[in-house]
Short mmCIF file of C-alpha atoms and ligand atoms in Angstrom, two decimals:
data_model
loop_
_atom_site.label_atom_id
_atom_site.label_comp_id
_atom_site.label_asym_id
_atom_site.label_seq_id
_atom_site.Cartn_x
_atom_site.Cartn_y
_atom_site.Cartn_z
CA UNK I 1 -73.40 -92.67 -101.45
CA UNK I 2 -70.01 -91.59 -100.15
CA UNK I 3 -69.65 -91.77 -96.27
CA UNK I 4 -67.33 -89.99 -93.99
CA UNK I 5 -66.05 -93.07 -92.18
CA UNK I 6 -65.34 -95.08 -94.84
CA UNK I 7 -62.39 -93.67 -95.83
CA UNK I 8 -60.77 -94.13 -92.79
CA UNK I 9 -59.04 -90.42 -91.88
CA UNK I 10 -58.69 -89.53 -88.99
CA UNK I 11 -59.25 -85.33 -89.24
CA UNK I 12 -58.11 -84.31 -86.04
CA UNK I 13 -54.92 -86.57 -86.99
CA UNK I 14 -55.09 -84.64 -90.17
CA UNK I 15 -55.47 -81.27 -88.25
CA UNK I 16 -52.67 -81.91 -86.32
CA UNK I 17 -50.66 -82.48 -88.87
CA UNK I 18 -51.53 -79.79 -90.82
CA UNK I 19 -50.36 -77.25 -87.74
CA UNK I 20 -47.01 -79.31 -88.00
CA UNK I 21 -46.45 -79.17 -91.61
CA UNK I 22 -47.17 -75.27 -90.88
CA UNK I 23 -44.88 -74.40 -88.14
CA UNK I 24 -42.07 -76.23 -89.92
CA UNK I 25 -42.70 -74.40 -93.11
CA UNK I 26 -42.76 -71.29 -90.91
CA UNK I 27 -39.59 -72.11 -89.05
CA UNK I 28 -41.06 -71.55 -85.76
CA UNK I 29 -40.40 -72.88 -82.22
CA UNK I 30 -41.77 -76.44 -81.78
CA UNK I 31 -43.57 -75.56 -78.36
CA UNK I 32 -46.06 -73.35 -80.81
CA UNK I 33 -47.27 -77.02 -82.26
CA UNK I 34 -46.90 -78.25 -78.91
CA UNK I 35 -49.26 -75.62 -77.67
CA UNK I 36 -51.91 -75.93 -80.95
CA UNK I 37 -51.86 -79.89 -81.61
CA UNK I 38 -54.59 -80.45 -78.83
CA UNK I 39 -57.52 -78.47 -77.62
CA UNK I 40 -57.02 -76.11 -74.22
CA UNK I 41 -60.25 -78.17 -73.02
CA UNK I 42 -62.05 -80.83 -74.13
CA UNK I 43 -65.53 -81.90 -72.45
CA UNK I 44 -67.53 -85.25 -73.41
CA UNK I 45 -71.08 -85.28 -71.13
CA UNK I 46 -74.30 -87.84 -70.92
CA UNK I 47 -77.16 -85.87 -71.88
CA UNK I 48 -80.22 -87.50 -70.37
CA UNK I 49 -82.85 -86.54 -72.54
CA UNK I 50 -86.74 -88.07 -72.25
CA UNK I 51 -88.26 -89.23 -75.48
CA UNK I 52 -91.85 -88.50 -76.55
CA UNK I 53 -92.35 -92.28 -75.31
CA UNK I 54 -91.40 -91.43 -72.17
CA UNK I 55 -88.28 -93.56 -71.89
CA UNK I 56 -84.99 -91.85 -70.83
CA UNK I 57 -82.47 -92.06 -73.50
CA UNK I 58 -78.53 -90.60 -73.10
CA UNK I 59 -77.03 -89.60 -75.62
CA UNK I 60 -72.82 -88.29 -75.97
CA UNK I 61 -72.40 -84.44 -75.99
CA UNK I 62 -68.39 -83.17 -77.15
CA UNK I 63 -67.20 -79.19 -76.70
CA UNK I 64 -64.01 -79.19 -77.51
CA UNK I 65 -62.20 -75.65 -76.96
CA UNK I 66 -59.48 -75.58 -78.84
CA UNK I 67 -57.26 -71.89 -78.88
CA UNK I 68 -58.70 -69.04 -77.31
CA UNK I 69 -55.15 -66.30 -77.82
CA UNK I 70 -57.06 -64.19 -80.11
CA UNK I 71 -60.52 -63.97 -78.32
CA UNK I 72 -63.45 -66.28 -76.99
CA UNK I 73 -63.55 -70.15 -78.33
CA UNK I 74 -66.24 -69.92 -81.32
CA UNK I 75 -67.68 -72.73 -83.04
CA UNK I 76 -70.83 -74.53 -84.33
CA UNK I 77 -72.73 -77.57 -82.70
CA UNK I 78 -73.03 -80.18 -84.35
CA UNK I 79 -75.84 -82.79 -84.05
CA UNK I 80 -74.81 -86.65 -86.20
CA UNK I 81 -75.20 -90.08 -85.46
CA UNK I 82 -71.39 -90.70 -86.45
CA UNK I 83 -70.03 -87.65 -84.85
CA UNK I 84 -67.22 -89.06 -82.59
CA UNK I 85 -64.46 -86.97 -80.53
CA UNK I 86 -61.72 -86.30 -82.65
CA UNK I 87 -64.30 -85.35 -85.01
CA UNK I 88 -65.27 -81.98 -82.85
CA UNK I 89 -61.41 -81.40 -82.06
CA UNK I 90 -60.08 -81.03 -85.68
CA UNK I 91 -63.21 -78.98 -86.41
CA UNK I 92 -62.27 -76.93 -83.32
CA UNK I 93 -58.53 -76.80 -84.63
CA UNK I 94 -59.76 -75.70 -88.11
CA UNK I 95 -62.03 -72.78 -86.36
CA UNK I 96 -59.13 -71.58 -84.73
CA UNK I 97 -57.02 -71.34 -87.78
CA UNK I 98 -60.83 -70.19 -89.79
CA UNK I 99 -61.17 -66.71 -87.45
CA UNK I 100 -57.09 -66.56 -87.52
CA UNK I 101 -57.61 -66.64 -91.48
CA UNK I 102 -60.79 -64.15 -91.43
CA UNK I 103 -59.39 -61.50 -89.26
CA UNK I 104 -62.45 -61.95 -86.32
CA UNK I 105 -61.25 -61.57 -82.83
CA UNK I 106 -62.34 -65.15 -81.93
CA UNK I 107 -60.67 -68.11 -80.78
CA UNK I 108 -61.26 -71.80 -82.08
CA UNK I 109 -63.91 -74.04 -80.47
CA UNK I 110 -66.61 -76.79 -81.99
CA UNK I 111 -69.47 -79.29 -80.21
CA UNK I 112 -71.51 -82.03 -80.90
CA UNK I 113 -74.43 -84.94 -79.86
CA UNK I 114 -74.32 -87.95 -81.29
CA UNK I 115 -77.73 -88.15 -82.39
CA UNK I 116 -80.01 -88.82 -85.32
CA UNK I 117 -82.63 -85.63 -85.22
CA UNK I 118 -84.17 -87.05 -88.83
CA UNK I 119 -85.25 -90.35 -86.02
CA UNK I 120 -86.42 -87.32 -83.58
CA UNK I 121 -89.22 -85.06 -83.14
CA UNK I 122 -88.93 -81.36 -82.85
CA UNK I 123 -89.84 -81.91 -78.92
CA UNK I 124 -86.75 -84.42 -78.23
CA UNK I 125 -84.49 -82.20 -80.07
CA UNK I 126 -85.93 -79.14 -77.84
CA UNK I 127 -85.31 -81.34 -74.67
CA UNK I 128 -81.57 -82.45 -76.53
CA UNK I 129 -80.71 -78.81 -77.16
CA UNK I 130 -81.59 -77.69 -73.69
CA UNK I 131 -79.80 -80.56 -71.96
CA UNK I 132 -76.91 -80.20 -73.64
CA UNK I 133 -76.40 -76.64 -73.02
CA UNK I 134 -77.10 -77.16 -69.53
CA UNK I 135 -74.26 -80.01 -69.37
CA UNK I 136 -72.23 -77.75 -70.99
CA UNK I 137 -73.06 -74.53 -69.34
CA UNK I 138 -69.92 -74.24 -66.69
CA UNK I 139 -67.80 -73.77 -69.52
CA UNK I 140 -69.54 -71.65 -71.89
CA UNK I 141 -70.34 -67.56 -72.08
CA UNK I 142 -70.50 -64.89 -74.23
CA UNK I 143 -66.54 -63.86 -73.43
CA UNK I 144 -65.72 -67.60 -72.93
CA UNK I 145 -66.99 -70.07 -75.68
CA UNK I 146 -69.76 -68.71 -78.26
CA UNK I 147 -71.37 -71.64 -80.07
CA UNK I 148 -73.41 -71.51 -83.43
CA UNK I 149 -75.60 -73.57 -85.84
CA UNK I 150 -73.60 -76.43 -87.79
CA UNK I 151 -74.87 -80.21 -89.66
CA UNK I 152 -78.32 -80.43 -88.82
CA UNK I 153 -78.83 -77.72 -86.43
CA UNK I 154 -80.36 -74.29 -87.10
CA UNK I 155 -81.61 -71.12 -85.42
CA UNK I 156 -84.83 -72.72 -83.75
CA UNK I 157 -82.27 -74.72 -81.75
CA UNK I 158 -79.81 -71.95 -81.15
CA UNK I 159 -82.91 -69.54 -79.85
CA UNK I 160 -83.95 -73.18 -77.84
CA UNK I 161 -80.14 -72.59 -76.39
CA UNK I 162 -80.16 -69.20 -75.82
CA UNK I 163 -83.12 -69.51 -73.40
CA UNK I 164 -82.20 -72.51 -71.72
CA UNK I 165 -78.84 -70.46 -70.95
CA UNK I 166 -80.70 -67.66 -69.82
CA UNK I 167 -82.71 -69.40 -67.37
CA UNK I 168 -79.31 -70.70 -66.09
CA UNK I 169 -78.11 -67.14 -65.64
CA UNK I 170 -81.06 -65.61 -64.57
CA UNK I 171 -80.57 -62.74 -67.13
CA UNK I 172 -81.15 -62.34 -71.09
CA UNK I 173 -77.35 -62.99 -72.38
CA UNK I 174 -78.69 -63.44 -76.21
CA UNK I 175 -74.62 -63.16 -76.80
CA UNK I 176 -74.13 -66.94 -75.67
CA UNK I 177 -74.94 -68.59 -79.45
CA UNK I 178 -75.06 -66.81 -83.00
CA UNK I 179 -76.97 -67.82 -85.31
CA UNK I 180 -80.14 -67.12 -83.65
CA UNK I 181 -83.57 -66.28 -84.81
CA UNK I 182 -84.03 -62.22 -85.66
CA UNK I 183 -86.60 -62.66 -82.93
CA UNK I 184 -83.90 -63.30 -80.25
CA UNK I 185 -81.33 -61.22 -81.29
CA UNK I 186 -80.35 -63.05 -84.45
CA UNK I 187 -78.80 -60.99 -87.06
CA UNK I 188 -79.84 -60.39 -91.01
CA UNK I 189 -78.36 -62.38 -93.29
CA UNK I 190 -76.88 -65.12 -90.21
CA UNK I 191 -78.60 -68.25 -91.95
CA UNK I 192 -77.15 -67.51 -95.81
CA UNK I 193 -74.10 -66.21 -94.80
CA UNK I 194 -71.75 -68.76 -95.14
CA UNK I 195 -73.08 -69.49 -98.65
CA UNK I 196 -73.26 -65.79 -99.74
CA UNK I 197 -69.22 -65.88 -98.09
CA UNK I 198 -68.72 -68.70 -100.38
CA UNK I 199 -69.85 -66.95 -103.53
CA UNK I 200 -68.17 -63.96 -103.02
CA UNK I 201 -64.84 -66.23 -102.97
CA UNK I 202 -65.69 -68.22 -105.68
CA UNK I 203 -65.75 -64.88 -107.47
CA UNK I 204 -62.87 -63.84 -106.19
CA UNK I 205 -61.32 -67.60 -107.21
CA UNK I 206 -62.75 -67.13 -110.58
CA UNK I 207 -61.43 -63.79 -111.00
CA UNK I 208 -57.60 -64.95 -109.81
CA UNK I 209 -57.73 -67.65 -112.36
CA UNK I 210 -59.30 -65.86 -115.17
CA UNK I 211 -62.68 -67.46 -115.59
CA UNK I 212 -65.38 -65.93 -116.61
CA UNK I 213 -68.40 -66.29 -113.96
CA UNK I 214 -70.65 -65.93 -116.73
CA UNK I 215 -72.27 -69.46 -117.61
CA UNK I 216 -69.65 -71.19 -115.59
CA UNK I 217 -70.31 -74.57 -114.98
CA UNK I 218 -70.43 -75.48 -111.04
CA UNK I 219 -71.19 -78.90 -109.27
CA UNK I 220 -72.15 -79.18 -105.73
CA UNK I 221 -72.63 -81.52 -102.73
CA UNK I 222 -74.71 -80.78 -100.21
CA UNK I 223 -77.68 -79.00 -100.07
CA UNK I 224 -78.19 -77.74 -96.90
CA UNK I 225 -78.15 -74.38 -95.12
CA UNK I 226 -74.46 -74.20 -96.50
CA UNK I 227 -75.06 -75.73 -100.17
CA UNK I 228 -78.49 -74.30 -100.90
CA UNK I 229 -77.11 -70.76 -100.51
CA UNK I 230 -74.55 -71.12 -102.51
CA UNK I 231 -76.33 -72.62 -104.89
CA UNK I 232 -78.79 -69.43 -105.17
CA UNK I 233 -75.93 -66.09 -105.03
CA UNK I 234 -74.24 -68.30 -107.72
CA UNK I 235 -77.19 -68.40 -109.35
CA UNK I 236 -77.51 -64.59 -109.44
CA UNK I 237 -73.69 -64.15 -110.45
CA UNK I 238 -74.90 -65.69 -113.54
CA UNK I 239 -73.35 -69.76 -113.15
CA UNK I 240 -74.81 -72.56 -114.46
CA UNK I 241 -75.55 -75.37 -111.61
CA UNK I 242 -75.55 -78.49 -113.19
CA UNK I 243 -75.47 -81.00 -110.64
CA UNK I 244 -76.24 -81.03 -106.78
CA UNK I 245 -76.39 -84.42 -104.32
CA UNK I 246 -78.00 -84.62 -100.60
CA UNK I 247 -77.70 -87.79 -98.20
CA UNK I 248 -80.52 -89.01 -100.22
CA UNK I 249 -79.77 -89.13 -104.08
CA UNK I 250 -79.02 -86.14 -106.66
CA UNK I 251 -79.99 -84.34 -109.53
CA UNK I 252 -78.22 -83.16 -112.63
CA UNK I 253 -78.80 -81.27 -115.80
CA UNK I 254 -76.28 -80.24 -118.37
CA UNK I 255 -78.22 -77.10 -119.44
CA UNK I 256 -78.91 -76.00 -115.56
CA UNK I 257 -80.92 -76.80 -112.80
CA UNK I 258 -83.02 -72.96 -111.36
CA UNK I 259 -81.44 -73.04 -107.84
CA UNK I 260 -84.32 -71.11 -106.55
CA UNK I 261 -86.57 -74.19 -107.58
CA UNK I 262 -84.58 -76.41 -106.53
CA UNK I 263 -84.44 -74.88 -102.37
CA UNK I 264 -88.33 -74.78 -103.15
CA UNK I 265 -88.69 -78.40 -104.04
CA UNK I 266 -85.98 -79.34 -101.38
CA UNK I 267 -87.89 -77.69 -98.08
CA UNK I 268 -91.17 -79.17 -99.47
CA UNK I 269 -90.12 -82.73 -100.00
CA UNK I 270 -86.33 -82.86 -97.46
CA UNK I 271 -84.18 -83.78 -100.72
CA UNK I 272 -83.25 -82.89 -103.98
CA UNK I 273 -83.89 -86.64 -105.15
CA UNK I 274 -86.32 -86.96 -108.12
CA UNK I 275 -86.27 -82.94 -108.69
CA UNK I 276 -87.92 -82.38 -111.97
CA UNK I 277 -86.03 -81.67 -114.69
CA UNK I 278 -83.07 -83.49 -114.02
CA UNK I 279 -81.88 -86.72 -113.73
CA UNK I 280 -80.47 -89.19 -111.19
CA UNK I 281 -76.63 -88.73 -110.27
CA UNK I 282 -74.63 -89.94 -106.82
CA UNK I 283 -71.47 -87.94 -105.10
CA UNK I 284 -69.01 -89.72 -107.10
CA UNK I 285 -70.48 -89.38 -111.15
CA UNK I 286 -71.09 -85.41 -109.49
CA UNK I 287 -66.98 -84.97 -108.65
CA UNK I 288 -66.06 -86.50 -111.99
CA UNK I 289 -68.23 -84.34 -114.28
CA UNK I 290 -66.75 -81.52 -116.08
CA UNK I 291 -67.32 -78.38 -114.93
CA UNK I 292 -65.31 -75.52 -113.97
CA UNK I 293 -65.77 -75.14 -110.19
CA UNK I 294 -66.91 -78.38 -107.71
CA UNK I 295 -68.01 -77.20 -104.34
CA UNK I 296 -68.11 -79.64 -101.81
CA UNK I 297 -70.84 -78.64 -98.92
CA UNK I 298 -71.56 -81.58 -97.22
CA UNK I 299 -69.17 -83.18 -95.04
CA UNK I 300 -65.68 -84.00 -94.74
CA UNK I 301 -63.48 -86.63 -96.30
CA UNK I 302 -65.53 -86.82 -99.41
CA UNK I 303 -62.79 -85.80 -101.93
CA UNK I 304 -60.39 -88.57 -101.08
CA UNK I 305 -57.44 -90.48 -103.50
CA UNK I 306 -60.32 -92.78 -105.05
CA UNK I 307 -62.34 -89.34 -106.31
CA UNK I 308 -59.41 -87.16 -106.98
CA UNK I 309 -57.70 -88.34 -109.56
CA UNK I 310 -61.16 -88.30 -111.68
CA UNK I 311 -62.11 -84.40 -110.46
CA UNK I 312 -62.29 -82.03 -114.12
CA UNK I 313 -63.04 -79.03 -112.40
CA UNK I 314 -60.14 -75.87 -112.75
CA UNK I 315 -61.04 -74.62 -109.28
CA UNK I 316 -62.56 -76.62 -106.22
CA UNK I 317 -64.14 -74.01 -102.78
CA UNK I 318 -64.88 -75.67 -100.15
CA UNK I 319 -67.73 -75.00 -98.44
CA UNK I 320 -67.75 -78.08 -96.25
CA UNK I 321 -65.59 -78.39 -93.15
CA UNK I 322 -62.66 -80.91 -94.02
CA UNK I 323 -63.92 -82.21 -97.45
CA UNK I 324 -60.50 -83.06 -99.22
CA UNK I 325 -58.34 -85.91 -97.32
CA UNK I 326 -54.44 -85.22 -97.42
CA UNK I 327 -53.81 -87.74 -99.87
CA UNK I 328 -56.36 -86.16 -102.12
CA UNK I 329 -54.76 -83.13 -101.83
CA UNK I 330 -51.57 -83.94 -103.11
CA UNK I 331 -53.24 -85.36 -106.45
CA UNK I 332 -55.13 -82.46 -107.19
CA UNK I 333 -52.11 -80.34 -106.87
CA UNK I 334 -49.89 -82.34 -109.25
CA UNK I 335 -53.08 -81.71 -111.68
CA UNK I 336 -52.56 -78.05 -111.01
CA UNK I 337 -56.40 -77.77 -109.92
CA UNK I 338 -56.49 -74.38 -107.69
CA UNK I 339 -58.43 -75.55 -104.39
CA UNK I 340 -59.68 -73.09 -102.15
CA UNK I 341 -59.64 -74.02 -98.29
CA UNK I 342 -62.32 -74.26 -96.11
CA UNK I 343 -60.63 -72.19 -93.64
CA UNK I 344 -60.90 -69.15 -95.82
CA UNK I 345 -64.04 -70.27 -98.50
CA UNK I 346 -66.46 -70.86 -95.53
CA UNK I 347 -65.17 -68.05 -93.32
CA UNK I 348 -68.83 -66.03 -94.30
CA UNK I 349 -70.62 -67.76 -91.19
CA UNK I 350 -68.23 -67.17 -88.48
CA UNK I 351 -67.84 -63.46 -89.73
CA UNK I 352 -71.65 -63.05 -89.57
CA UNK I 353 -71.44 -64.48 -86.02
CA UNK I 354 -69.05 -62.05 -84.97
CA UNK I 355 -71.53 -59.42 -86.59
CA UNK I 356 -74.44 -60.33 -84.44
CA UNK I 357 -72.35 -61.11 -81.77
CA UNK I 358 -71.36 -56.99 -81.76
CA UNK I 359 -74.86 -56.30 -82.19
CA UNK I 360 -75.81 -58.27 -78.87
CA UNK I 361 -72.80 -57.02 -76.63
CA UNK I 362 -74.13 -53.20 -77.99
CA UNK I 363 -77.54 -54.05 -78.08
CA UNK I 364 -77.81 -51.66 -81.11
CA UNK I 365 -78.13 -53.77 -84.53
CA UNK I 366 -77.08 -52.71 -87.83
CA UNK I 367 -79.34 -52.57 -91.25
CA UNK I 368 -78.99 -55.46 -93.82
CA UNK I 369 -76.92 -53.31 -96.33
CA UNK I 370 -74.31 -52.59 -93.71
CA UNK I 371 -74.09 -56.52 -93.21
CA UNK I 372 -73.76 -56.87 -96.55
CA UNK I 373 -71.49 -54.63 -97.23
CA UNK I 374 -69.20 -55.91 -94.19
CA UNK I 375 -69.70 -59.60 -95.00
CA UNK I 376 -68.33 -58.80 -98.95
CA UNK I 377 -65.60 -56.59 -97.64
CA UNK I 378 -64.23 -59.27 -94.87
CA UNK I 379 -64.48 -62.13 -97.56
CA UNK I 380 -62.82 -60.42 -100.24
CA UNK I 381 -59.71 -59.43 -97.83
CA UNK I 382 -59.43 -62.74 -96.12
CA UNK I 383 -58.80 -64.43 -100.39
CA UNK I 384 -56.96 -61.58 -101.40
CA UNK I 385 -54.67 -61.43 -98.28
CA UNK I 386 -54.32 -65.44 -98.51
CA UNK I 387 -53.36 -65.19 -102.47
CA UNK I 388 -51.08 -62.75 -101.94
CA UNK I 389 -49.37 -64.39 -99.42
CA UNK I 390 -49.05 -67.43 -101.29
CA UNK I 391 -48.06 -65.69 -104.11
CA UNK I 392 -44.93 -63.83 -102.01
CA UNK I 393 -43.98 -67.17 -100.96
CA UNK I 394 -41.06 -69.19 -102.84
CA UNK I 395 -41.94 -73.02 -102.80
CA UNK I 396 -44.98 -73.63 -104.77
CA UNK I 397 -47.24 -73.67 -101.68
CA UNK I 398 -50.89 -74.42 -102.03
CA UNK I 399 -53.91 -71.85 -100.59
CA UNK I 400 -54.31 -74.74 -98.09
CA UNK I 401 -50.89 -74.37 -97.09
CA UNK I 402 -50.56 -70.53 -97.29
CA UNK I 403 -53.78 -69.57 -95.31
CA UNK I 404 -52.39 -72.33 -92.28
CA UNK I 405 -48.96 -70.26 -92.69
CA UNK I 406 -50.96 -66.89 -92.46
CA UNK I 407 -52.43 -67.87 -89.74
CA UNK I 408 -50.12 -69.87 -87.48
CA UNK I 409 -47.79 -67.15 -88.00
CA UNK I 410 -50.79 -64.61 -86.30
CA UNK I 411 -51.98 -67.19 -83.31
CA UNK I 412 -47.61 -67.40 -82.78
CA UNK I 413 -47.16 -63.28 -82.57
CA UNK I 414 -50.14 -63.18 -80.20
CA UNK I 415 -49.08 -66.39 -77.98
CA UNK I 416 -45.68 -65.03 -77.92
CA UNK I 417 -46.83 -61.52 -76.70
CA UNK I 418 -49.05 -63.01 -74.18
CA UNK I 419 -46.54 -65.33 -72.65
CA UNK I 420 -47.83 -68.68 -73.86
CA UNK I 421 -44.76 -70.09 -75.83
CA UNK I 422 -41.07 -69.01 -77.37
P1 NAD H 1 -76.77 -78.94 -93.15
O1 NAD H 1 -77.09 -79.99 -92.16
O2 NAD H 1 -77.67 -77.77 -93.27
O3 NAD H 1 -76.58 -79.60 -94.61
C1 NAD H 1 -75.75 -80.69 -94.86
C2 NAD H 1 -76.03 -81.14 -96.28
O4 NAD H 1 -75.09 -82.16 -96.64
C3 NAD H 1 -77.42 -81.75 -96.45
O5 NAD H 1 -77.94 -81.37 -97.71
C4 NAD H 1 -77.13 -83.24 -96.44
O6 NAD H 1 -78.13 -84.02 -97.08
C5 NAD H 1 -75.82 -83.26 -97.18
N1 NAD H 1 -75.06 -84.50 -96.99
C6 NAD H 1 -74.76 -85.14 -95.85
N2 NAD H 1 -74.08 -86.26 -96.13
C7 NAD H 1 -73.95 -86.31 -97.47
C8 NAD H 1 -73.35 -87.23 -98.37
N3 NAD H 1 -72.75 -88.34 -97.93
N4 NAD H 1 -73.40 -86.95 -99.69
C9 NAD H 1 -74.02 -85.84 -100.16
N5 NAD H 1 -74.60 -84.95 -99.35
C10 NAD H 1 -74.56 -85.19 -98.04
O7 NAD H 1 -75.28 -78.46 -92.80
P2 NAD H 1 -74.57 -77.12 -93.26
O8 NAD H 1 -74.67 -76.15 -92.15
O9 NAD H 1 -74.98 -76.76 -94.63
O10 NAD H 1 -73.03 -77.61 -93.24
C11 NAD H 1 -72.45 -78.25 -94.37
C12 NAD H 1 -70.93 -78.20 -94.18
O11 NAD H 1 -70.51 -76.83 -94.11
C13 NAD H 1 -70.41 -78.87 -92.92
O12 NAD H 1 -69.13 -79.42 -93.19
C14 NAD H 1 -70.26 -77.70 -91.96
O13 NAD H 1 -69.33 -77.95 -90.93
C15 NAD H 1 -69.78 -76.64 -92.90
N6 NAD H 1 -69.97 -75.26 -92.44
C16 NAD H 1 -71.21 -74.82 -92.08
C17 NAD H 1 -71.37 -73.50 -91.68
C18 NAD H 1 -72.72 -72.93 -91.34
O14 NAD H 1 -72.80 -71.71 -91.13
N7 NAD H 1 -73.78 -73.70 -91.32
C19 NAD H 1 -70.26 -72.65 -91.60
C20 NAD H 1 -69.01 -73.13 -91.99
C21 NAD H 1 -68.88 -74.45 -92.41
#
């Protein structure tokens, strides 16, 4: 199965780089990359935790807080044996330029444990989730730095978060995380709403490019809170799913696999291995098959210049943070495939955060429809502005490309105004 570290990228080099290639397409003062290439803060802390054993085991805990011009640092946790710390600061980069992109008052931020929480039990990662909020609790807040679910955590362990924080503060400040339980001030709609984000710009994709939605043929990694989602509003927009992988193996089937069945069979048995009615397929058979759209939701550096050159698909949305390596990129333009960017595709989550987010600094919360509603409206602006804007621009730019133009040139105007650089 494809890993993340074997293709040696660096993705905070690649984040960098990305702000660099942007300000020089813009044309705008070098002290704006100077100001954007690394985070405003960047904390790594031992997190003591005890094991159900009873031995003490510490484990490495990153925030990195990246750009915070347009409002509070936001960003998910996330928990991964291989997570290292330029890791959380390109994914804290790429928030900043996501809630640029998306139009939510929010700054850019991103953490992470290096952990395995398959190895744990639900009591270690209680006693992880709480430590590490507590290590990291000088520098968070609901006006400072707002973290969220990401890989392999989920709303039991932001509601674990909230309370530790709480405790801390002596008050209820449910605002601290999103992505929280609907118990704890969670919102409707949090835990599907980067997939349902995704759809509605895959629709939006399909509809730019002239493909019909109908029966179109879509092949996805990952299958997680992310994929899974996905998987089921494309589902109801009428695709055909033919092929989905996990960590653990894959499943395809030329006529269609029933996504609903498949999230079913996943949360009973962990994986989408041996799903019936299907057979066996691995990451790289999924990104050569033919099919119209390929959505990569797993992790990043998966489309890289070995599985490029061998992608079919007419339109790629990435759901994953980072998926597509730089040198991957540049193939898959020369074969005129239109990728959608992370920064805008998987915008849905971070807009549903700021949602509940509202809801907790009001403490009045809003009916599904309206989230709905919101969450379609938001997603459909954030691709249409982006396409337009690459559209108005001369050189042949990619989405990539235009959405870090669109917003560079927004966290400039704002830094600018405020004083921060030329
Ligand atoms: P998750 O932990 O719920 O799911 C991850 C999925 O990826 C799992 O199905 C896992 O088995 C699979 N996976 C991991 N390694 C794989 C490999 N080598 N090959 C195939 N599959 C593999 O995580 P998630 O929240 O769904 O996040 C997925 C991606 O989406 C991440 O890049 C994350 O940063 C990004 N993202 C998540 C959110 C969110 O709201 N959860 C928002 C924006 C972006």
């Amino acid at each position: 199965m494809t890993n993340n570290k074997n293709t040696h990228v660096n993705p905070f080099q690649v984040a960098q780089h990305q702000i660099e290639h942007a300000v020089e397409q813009l044309g705008l003062p070098q002290d704006v990359y100077e100001r954007l290439k690394n985070p405003d803060r960047f904390m790594e802390a031992a997190i003591p935790v005890e094991m159900d054993d009873g031995k003490i085991r510490v484990f490495t805990g990153y925030r990195a807080q990246h750009n915070n011009v347009l409002g509070p640092y936001k960003g998910g946790i996330r928990f991964h044996p291989e997570v290292d710390a330029d890791e959380v600061k390109a994914l804290s980069i790429w928030m900043t330029i996501k809630c640029a992109v998306a139009q939510v008052p929010f700054g850019g931020g991103k953490g992470a444990v290096a952990c395995n929480p398959q190895q744990m039990s639900a009591k270690e990662i209680e006693r992880l989730s709480r430590r590490y909020i507590w290590a990291m609790s000088p520098i968070l807040g609901s006006k400072v730095d707002i973290p969220a679910p990401d890989v392999n955590t989920n709303a039991q362990v932001m509601a674990w978060m909230a309370d530790e924080y709480s405790k801390i503060r002596q008050y209820n400040d449910f605002g601290i995380v999103t992505g929280k339980p609907l118990e704890v001030g969670g919102c409707i709609g949090r835990e599907a709403a980067t997939g349902k984000g995704l759809a509605y710009v895959i629709r939006e994709a399909a509809r730019a490019k002239n493909l019909s939605l109908k029966n179109a043929v879509i092949a996805l990694q990952g299958f997680g809170k992310v994929g899974s989602a996905t998987a089921r509003f494309l589902g109801k927009l009428g695709c055909k799913i033919i092929a989905v992988t996990d960590i653990f193996g894959g499943v395809y089937n030329k006529n269609g696999l029933d996504p609903e069945k498949l999230s079913e069979y996943c949360r009973e048995t962990g994986s989408v291995k041996d799903f019936p009615g299907g057979t066996d397929i691995g990451n790289e058979e999924l990104f050569a098959l033919d099919c119209d759209i390929l959505v990569p939701a797993a992790l990043q550096n998966q489309i890289t210049a070995e599985t490029a050159p061998g992608i079919k698909a007419k339109i790629i949305v990435e759901g994953a943070n980072g998926p597509t390596t730089p040198e991957a990129d540049v193939i898959l333009k020369e074969k005129n495939i239109f990728v959608v960017p992370d920064i805008l595709a998987n915008s849905g989550g971070v807009t549903v955060s700021y949602f509940e987010w509202v809801q907790n600094n009001y403490t009045y919360y809003w009916t599904e429809k309206e989230i709905e509603s919101r969450l379609e409206l938001k997603m459909v602006e954030a691709f249409n502005h982006v396409f337009a804007y690459m559209n108005q621009l001369e050189n042949n730019v990619t989405m990539r490309e235009a959405a870090f133009m669109y917003a560079l040139q927004r966290l400039a105007e704002a830094m600018k105004m405020r004083g921060w650089c030329g």
